[in-house]
XYZ file of N, CA and C in Angstrom:
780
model
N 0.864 -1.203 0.000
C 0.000 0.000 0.000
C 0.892 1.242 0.000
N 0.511 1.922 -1.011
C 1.802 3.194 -0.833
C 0.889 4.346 -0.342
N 1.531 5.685 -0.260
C 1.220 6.901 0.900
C -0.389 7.190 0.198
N -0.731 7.137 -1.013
C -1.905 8.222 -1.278
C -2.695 6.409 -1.003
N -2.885 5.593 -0.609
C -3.722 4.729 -0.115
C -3.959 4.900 1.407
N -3.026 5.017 1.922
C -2.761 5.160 3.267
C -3.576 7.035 3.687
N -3.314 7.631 2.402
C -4.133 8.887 2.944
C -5.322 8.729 2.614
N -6.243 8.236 1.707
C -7.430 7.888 1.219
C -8.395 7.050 2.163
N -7.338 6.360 2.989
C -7.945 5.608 3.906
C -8.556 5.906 5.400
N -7.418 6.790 5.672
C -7.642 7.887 6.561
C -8.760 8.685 6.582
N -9.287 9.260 5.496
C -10.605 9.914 5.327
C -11.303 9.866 5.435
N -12.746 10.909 6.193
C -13.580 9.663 6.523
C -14.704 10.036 5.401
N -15.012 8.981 5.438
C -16.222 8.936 3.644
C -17.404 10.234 4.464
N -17.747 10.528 3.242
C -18.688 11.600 2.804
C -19.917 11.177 3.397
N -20.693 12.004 3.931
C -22.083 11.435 4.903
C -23.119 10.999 3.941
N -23.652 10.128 4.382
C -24.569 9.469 3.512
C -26.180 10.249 4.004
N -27.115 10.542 2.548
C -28.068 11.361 3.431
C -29.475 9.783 3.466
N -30.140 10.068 4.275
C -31.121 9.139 4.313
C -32.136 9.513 3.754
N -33.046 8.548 4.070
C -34.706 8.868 3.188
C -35.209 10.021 3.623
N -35.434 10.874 4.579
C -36.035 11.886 5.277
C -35.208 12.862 4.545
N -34.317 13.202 4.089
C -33.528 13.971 3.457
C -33.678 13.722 2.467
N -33.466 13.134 1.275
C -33.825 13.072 0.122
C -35.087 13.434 -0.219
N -36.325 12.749 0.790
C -37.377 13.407 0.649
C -37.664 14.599 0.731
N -36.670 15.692 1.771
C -37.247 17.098 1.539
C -36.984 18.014 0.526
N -35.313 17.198 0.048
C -34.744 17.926 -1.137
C -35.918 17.604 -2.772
N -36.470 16.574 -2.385
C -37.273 16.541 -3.378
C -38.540 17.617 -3.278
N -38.820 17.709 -2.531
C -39.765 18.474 -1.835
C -39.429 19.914 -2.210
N -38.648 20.518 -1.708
C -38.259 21.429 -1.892
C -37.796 21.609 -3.718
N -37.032 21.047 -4.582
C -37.441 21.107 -6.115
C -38.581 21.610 -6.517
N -39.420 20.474 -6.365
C -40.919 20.357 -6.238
C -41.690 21.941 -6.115
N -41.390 22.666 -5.063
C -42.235 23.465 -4.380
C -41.515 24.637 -5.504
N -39.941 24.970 -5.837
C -39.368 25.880 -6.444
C -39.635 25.920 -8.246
N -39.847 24.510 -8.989
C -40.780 24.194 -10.106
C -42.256 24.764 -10.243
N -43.029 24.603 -8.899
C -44.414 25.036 -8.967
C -44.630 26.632 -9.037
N -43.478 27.379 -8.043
C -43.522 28.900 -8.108
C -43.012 29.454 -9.564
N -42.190 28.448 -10.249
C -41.571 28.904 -11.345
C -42.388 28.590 -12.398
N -43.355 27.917 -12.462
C -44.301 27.375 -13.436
C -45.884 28.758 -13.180
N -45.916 29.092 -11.582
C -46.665 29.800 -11.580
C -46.582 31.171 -12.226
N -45.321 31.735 -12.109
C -44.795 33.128 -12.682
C -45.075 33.218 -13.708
N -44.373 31.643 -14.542
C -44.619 31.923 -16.456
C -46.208 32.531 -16.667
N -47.070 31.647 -15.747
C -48.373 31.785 -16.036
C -48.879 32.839 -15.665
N -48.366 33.718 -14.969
C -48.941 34.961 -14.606
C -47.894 36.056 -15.569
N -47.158 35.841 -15.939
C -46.295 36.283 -17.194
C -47.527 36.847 -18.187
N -47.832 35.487 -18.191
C -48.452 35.046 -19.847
C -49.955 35.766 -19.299
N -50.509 35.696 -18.431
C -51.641 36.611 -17.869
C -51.312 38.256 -18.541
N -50.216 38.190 -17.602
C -50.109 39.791 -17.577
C -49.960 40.023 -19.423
N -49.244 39.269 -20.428
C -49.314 39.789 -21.875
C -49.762 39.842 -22.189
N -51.097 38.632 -21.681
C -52.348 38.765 -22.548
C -53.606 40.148 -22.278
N -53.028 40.623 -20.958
C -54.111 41.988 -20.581
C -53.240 43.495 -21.248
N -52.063 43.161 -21.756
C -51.063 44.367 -22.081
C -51.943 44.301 -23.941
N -51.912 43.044 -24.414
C -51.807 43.243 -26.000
C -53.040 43.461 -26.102
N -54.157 43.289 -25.086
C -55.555 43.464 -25.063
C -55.848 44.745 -25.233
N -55.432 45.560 -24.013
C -55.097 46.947 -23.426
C -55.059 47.983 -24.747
N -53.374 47.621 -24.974
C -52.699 48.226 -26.404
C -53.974 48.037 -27.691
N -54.488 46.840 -27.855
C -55.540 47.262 -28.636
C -57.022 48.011 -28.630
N -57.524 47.696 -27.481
C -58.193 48.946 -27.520
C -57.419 50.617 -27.468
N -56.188 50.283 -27.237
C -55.630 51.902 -27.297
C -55.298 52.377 -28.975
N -55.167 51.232 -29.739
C -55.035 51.547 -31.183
C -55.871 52.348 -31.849
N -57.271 51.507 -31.205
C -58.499 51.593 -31.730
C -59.337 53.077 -31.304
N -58.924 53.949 -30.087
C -59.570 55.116 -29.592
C -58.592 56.533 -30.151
N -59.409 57.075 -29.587
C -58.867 58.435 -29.727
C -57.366 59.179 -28.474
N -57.251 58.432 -27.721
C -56.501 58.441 -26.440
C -55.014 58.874 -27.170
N -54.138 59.903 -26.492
C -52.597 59.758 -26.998
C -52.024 59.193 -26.274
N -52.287 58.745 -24.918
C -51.759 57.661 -24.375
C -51.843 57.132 -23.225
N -51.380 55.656 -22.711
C -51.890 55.278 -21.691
C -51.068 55.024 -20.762
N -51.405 55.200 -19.592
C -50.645 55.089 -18.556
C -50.945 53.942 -17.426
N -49.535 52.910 -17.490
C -49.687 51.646 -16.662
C -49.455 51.681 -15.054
N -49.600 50.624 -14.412
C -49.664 51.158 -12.766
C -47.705 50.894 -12.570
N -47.561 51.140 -11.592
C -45.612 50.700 -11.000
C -46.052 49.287 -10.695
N -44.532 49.083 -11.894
C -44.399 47.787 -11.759
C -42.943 47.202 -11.467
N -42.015 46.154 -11.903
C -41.083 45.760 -11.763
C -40.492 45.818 -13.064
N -39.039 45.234 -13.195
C -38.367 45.253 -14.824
C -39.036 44.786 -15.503
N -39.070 43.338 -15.051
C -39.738 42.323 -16.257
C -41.236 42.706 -16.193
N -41.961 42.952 -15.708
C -43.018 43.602 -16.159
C -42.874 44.707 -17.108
N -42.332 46.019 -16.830
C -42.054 46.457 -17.502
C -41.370 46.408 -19.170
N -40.656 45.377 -18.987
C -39.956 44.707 -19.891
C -40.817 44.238 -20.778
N -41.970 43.875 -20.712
C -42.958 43.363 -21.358
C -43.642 43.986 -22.057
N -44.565 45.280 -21.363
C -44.924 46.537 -21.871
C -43.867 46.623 -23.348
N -42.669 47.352 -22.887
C -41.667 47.874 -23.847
C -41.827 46.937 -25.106
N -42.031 45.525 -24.495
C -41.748 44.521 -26.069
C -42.843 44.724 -26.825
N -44.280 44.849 -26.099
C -45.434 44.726 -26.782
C -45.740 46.079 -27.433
N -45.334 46.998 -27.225
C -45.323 48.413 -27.628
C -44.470 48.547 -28.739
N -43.113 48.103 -28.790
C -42.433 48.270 -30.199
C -42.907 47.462 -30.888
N -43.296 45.986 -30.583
C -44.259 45.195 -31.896
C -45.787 45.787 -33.073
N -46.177 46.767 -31.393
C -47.461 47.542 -32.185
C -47.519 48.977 -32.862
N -45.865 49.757 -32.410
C -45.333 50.541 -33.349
C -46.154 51.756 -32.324
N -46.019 51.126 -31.222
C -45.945 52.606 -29.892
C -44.523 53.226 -29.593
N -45.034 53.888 -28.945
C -43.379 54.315 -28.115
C -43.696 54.193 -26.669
N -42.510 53.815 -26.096
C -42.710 53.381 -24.307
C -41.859 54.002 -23.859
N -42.162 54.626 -22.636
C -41.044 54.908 -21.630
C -41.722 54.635 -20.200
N -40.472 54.965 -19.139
C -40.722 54.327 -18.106
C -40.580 55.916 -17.022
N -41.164 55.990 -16.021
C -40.504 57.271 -15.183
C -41.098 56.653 -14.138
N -40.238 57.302 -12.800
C -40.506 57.331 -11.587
C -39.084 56.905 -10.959
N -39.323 56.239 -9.577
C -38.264 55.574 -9.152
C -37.933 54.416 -8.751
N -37.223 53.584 -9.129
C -37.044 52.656 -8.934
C -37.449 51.879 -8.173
N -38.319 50.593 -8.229
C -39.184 50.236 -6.614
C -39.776 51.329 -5.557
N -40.202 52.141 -6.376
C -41.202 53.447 -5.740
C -42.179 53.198 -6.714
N -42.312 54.054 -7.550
C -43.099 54.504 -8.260
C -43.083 54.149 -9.869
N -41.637 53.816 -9.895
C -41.854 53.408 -11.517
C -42.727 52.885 -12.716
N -43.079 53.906 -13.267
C -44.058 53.162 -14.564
C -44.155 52.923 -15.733
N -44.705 52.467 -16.470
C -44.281 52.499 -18.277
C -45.465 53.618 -18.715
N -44.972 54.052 -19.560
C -46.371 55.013 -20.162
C -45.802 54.712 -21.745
N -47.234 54.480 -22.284
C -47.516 54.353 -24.091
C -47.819 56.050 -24.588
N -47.343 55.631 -26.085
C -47.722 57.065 -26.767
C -48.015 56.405 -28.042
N -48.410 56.977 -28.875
C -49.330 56.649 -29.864
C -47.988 57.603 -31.039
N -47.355 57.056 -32.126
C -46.180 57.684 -33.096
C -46.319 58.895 -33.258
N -47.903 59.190 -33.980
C -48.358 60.489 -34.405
C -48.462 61.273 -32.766
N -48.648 61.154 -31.944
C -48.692 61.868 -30.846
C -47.236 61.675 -29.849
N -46.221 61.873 -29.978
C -45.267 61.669 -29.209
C -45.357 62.874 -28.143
N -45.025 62.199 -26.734
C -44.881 63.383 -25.686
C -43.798 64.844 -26.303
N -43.914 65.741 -25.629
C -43.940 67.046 -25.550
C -42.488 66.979 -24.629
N -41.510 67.966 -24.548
C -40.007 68.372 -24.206
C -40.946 68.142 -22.466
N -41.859 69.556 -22.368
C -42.095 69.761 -20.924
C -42.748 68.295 -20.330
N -44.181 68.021 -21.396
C -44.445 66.434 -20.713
C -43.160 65.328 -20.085
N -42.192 65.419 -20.519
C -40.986 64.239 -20.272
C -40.561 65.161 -18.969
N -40.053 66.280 -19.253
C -39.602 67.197 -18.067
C -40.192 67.124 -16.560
N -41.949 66.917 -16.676
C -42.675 66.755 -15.716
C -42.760 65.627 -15.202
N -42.637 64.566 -15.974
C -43.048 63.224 -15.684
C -41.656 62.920 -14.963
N -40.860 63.043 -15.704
C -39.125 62.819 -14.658
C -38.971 63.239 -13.598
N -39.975 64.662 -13.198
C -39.920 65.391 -11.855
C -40.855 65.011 -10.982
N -41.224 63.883 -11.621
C -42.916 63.300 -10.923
C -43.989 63.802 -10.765
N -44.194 64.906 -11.806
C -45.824 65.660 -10.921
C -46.358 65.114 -12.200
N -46.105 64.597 -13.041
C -47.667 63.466 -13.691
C -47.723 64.602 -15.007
N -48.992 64.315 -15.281
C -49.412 65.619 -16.504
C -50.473 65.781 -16.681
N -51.206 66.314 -16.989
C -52.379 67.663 -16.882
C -52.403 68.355 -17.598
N -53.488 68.650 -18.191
C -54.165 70.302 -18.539
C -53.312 71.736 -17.782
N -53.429 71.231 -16.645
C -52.904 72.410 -15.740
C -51.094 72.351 -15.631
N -51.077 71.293 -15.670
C -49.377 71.067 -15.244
C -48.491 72.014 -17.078
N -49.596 71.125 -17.907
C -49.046 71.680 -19.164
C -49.222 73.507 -19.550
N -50.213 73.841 -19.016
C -50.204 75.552 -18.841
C -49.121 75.980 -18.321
N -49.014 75.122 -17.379
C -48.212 75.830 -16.033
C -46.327 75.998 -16.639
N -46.357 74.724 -17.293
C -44.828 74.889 -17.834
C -44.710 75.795 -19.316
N -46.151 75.943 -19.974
C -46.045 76.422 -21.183
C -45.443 77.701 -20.923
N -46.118 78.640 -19.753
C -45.882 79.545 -19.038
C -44.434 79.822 -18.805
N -44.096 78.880 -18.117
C -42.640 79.071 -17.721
C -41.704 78.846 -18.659
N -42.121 78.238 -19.494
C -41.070 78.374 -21.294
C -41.380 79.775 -21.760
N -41.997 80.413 -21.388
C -42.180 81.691 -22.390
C -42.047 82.551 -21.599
N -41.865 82.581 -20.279
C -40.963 83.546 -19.171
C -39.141 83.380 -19.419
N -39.252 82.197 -19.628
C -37.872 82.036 -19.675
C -36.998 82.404 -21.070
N -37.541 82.164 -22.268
C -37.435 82.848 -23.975
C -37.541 84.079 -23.402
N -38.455 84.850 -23.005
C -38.366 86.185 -22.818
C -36.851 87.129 -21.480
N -36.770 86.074 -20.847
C -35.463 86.997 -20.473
C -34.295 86.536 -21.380
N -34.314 85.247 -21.929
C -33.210 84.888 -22.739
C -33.284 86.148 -23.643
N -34.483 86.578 -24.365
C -34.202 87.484 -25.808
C -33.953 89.156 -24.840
N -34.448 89.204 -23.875
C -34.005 90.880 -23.260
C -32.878 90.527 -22.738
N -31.731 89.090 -22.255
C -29.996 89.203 -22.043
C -29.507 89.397 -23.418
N -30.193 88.875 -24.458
C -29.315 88.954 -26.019
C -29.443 90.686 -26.327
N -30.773 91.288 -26.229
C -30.523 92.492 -26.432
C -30.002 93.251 -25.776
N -30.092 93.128 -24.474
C -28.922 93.954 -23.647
C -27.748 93.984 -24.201
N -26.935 92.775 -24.549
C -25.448 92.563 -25.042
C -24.939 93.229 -26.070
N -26.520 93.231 -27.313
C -26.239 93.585 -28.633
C -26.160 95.006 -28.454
N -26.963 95.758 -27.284
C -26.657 97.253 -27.710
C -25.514 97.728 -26.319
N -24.970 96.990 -25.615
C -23.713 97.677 -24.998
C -22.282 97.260 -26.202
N -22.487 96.329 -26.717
C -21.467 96.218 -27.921
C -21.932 97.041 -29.087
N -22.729 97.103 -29.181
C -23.053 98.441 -30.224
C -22.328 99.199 -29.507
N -22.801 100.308 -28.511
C -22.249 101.359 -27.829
C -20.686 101.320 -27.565
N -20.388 100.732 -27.552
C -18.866 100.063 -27.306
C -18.041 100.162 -28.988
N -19.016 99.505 -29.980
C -18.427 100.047 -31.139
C -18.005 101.675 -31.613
N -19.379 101.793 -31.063
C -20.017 103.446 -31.278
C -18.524 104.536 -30.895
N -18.138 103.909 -29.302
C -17.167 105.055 -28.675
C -15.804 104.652 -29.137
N -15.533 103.224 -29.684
C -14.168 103.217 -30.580
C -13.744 103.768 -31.839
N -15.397 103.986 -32.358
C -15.449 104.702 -33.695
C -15.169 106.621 -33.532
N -15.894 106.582 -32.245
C -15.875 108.376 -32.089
C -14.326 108.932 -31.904
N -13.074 107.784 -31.347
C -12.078 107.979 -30.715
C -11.434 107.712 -31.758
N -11.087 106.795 -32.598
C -10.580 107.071 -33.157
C -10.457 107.868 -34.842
N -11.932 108.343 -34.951
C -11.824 109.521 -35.781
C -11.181 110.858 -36.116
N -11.283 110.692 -33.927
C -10.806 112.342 -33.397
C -9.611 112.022 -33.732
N -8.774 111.371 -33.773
C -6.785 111.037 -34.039
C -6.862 111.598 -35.713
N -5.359 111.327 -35.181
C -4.870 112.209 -36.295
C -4.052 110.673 -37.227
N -4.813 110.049 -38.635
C -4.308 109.221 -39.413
C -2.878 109.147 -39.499
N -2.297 109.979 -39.926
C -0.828 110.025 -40.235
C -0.078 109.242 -39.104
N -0.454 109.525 -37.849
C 0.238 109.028 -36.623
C -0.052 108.105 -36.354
N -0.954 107.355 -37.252
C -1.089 105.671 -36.293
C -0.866 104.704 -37.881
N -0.339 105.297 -39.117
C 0.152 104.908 -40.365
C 1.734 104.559 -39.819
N 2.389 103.168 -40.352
C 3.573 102.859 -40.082
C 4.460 102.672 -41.161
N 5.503 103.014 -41.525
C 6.044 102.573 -42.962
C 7.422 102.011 -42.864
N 7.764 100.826 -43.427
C 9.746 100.373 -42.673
C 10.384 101.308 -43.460
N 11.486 101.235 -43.198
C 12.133 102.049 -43.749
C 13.367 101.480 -44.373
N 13.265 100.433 -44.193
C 13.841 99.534 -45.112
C 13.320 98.439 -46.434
N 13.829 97.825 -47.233
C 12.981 96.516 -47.981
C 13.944 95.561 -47.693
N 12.852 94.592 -47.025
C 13.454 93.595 -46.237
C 14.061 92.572 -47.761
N 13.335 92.328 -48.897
C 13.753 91.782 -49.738
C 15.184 92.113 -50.275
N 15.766 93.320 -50.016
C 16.906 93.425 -50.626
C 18.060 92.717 -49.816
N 17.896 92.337 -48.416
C 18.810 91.947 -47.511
C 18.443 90.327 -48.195
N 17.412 89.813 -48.530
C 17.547 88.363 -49.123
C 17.357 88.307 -50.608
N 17.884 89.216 -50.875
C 17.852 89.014 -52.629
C 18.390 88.093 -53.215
N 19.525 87.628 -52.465
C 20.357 86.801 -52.866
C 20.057 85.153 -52.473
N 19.241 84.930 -51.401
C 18.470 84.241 -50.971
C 16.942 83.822 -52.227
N 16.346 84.636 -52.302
C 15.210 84.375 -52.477
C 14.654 84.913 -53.945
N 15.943 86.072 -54.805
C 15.282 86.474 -55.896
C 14.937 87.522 -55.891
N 14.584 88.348 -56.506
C 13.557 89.436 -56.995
C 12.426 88.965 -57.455
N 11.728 87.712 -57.948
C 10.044 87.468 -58.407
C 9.802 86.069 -57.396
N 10.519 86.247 -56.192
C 10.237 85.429 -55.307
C 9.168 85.463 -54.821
N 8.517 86.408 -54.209
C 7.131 86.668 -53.448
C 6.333 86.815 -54.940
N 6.566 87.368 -56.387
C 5.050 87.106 -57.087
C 5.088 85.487 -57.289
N 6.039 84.377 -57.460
C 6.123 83.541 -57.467
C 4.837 82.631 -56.722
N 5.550 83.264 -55.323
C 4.637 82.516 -54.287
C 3.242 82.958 -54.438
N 2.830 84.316 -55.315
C 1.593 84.527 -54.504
C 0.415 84.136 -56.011
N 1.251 83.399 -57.068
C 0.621 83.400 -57.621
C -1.108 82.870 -57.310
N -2.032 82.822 -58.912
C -3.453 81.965 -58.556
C -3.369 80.982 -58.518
N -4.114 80.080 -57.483
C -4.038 78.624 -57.493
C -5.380 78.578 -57.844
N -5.464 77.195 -58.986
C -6.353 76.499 -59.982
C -6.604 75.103 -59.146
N -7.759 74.708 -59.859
C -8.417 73.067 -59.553
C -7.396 72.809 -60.203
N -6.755 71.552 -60.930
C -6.137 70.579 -61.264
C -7.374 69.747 -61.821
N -7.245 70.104 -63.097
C -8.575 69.823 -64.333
C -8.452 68.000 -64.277
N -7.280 67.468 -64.089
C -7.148 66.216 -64.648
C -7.851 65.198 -63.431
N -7.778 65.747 -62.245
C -8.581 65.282 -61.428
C -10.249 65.435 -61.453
N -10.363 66.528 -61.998
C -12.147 67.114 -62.102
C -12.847 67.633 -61.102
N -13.455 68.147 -60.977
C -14.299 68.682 -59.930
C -15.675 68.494 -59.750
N -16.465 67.595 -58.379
C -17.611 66.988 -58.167
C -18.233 68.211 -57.270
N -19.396 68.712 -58.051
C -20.179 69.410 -56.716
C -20.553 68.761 -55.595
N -20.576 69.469 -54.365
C -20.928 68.419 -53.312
C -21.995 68.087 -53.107
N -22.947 68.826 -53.774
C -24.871 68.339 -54.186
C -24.467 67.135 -55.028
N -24.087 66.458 -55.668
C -24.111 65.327 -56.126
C -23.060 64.381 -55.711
N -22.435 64.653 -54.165
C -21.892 63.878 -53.448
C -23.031 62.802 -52.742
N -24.070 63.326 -52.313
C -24.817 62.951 -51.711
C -26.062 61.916 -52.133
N -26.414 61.427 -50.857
C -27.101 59.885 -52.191
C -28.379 60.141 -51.443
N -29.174 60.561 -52.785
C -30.480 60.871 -52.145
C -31.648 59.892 -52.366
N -31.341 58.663 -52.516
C -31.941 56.961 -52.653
C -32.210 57.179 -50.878
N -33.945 56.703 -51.085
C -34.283 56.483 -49.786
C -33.810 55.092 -49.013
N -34.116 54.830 -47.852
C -33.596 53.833 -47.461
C -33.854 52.179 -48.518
N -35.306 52.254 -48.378
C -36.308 51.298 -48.792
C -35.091 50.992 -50.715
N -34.884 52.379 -51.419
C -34.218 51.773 -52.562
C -32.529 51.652 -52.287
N -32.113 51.952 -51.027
C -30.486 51.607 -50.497
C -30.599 49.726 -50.656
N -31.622 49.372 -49.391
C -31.457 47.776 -49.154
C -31.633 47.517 -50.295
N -32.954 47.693 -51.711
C -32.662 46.961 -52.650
C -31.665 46.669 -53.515
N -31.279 48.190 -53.927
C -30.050 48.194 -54.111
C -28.782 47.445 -54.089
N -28.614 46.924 -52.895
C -27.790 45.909 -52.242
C -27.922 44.473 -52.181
N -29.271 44.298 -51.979
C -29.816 43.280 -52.498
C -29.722 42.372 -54.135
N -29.901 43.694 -54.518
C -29.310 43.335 -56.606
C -28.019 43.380 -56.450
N -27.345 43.870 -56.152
C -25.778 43.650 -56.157
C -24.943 42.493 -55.389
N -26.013 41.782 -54.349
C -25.210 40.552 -53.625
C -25.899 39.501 -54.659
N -27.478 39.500 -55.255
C -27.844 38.524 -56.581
C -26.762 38.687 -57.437
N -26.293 39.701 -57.989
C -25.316 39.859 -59.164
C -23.993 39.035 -58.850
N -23.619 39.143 -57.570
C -21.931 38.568 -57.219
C -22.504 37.181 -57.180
N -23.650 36.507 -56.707
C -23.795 35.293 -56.830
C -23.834 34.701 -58.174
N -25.300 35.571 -58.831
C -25.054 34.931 -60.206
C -23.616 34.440 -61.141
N -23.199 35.684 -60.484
C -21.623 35.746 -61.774
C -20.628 34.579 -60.487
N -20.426 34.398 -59.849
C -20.135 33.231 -59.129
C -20.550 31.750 -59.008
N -21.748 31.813 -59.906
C -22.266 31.218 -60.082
C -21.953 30.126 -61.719
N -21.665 31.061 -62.527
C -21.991 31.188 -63.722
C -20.195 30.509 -63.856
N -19.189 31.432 -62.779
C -17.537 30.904 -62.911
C -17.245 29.417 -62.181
N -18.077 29.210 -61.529
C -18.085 27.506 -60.824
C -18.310 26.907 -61.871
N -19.993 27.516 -62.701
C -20.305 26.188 -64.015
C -19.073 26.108 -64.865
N -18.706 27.400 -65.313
C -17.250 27.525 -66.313
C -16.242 26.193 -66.052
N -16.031 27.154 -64.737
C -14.474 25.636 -64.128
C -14.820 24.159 -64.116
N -16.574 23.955 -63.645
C -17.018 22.208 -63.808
C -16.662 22.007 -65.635
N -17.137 22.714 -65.993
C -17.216 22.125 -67.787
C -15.965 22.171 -68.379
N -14.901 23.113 -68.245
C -13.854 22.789 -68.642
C -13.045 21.689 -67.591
N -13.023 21.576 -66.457
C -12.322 20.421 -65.872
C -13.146 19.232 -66.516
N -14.337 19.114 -67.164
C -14.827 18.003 -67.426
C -14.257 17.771 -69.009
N -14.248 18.813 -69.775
C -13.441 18.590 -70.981
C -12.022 18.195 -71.105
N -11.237 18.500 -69.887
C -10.016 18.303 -69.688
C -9.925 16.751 -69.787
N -10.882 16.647 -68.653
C -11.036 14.743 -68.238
C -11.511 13.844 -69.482
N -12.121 14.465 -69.982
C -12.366 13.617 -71.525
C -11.263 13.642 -72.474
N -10.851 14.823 -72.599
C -9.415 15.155 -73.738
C -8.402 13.960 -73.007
N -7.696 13.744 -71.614
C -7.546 12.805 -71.245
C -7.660 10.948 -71.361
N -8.997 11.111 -71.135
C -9.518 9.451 -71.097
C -9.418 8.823 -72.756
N -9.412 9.884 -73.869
C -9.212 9.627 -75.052
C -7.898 9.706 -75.550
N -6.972 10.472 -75.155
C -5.865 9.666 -75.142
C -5.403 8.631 -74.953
């Protein structure tokens, strides 16, 4: 018997569980299957009162409806059944507080202030929506009396740089060198050095010139995918057409062959 027998032996075996134990672990499976079988089914409850819901909301005049606080996967559900029926969903409140999903109908999408309110939690209303329309048009109105304030102290500000320096006397603020710096690099740089440099620069005809209005690809989406669509048929066909090529000449090869 060598050492790892002698340690194996030493060990003491693993507890054996009895019938009373096996039975509760079964038990317990059992009981965690039934809660998990119950959920699906109240899952499947809850989709079937959401796609119900959503259709009478198709069908009315309503811009939108508002669900009670729920959890993710509830929520989660809403969201799925809403992009299938070509709603829009969002969720506000707080997290295991209050959180809810609210539907909107495409043609009616919420409003800047509606989202603004609903994030701040006071809901929405007739009144809530006055109340912020209000305060958007208090607030545009000092924005446009800070822009005009600015525009006429910089006016005025132009105004007194213009009055000041009229009163001067031109000659004295005119500068002239009194040297030509070109003659110290004549020898450097030439005498038709600077018209050189300053000549006109031209397109370069051989390249051509594309307006940038016909850079742009004004194919809606719907004729982009087809588009693409005919062009992955085309690489097949013609891939198609170079496989048959290579079978028929390897098959002529094999005959030119066997008749030899």
């Amino acid at each position: 018997m060598d050492l790892l027998d002698t340690i194996l032996n030493s060990m003491d075996a693993p507890p054996t569980t009895n019938e009373q134990q096996k039975t509760l672990i079964k038990k317990q499976r059992e009981m965690v299957e039934r809660i998990q079988n119950k959920q699906k089914e109240e899952l499947l409850r809850f989709r079937k009162y959401v796609e119900e819901r959503m259709g009478r909301f198709a069908k009315d005049d309503r811009t939108y409806i508002e669900f009670q606080p729920l959890d993710k996967v509830h929520r989660s559900v809403i969201h799925e059944i809403a992009e299938n029926g070509g709603f829009i969903a969002m969720s506000f409140g707080r997290e295991e507080e209050d959180r809810h999903s609210v539907v909107y109908k495409k043609e009616h999408p919420p409003s800047e202030d509606e989202v603004t309110a609903r994030r701040n939690g006071e809901g929405w209303s007739k009144e809530i929506a006055k109340e912020y329309s209000e305060r958007r048009k208090e607030r545009l109105a000092q924005e446009q009396s800070l822009i005009e304030t600015e525009a006429n102290s910089e006016a005025g500000t132009s105004r007194a740089h213009g009055s000041s320096s009229s009163g001067s006397d031109p000659t004295s603020i005119e500068v002239k060198p009194t040297t030509n710096y070109k003659a110290k690099y004549a020898h450097l740089i030439g005498e038709s050095a600077a018209l050189q440099a300053a000549r006109k620069t031209e397109t370069n005809q051989s390249y051509g010139f594309v307006p940038s209005k016909n850079k742009k690809d004004m194919r809606s989406i719907e004729q982009t995918l087809a588009d693409i669509q005919a062009k992955k048929r085309l690489k097949l066909q013609q891939q198609q057409q170079e496989h048959n090529l290579n079978m028929a000449t390897s098959q002529d090869v094999n005959l030119d062959a066997e008749e030899r």
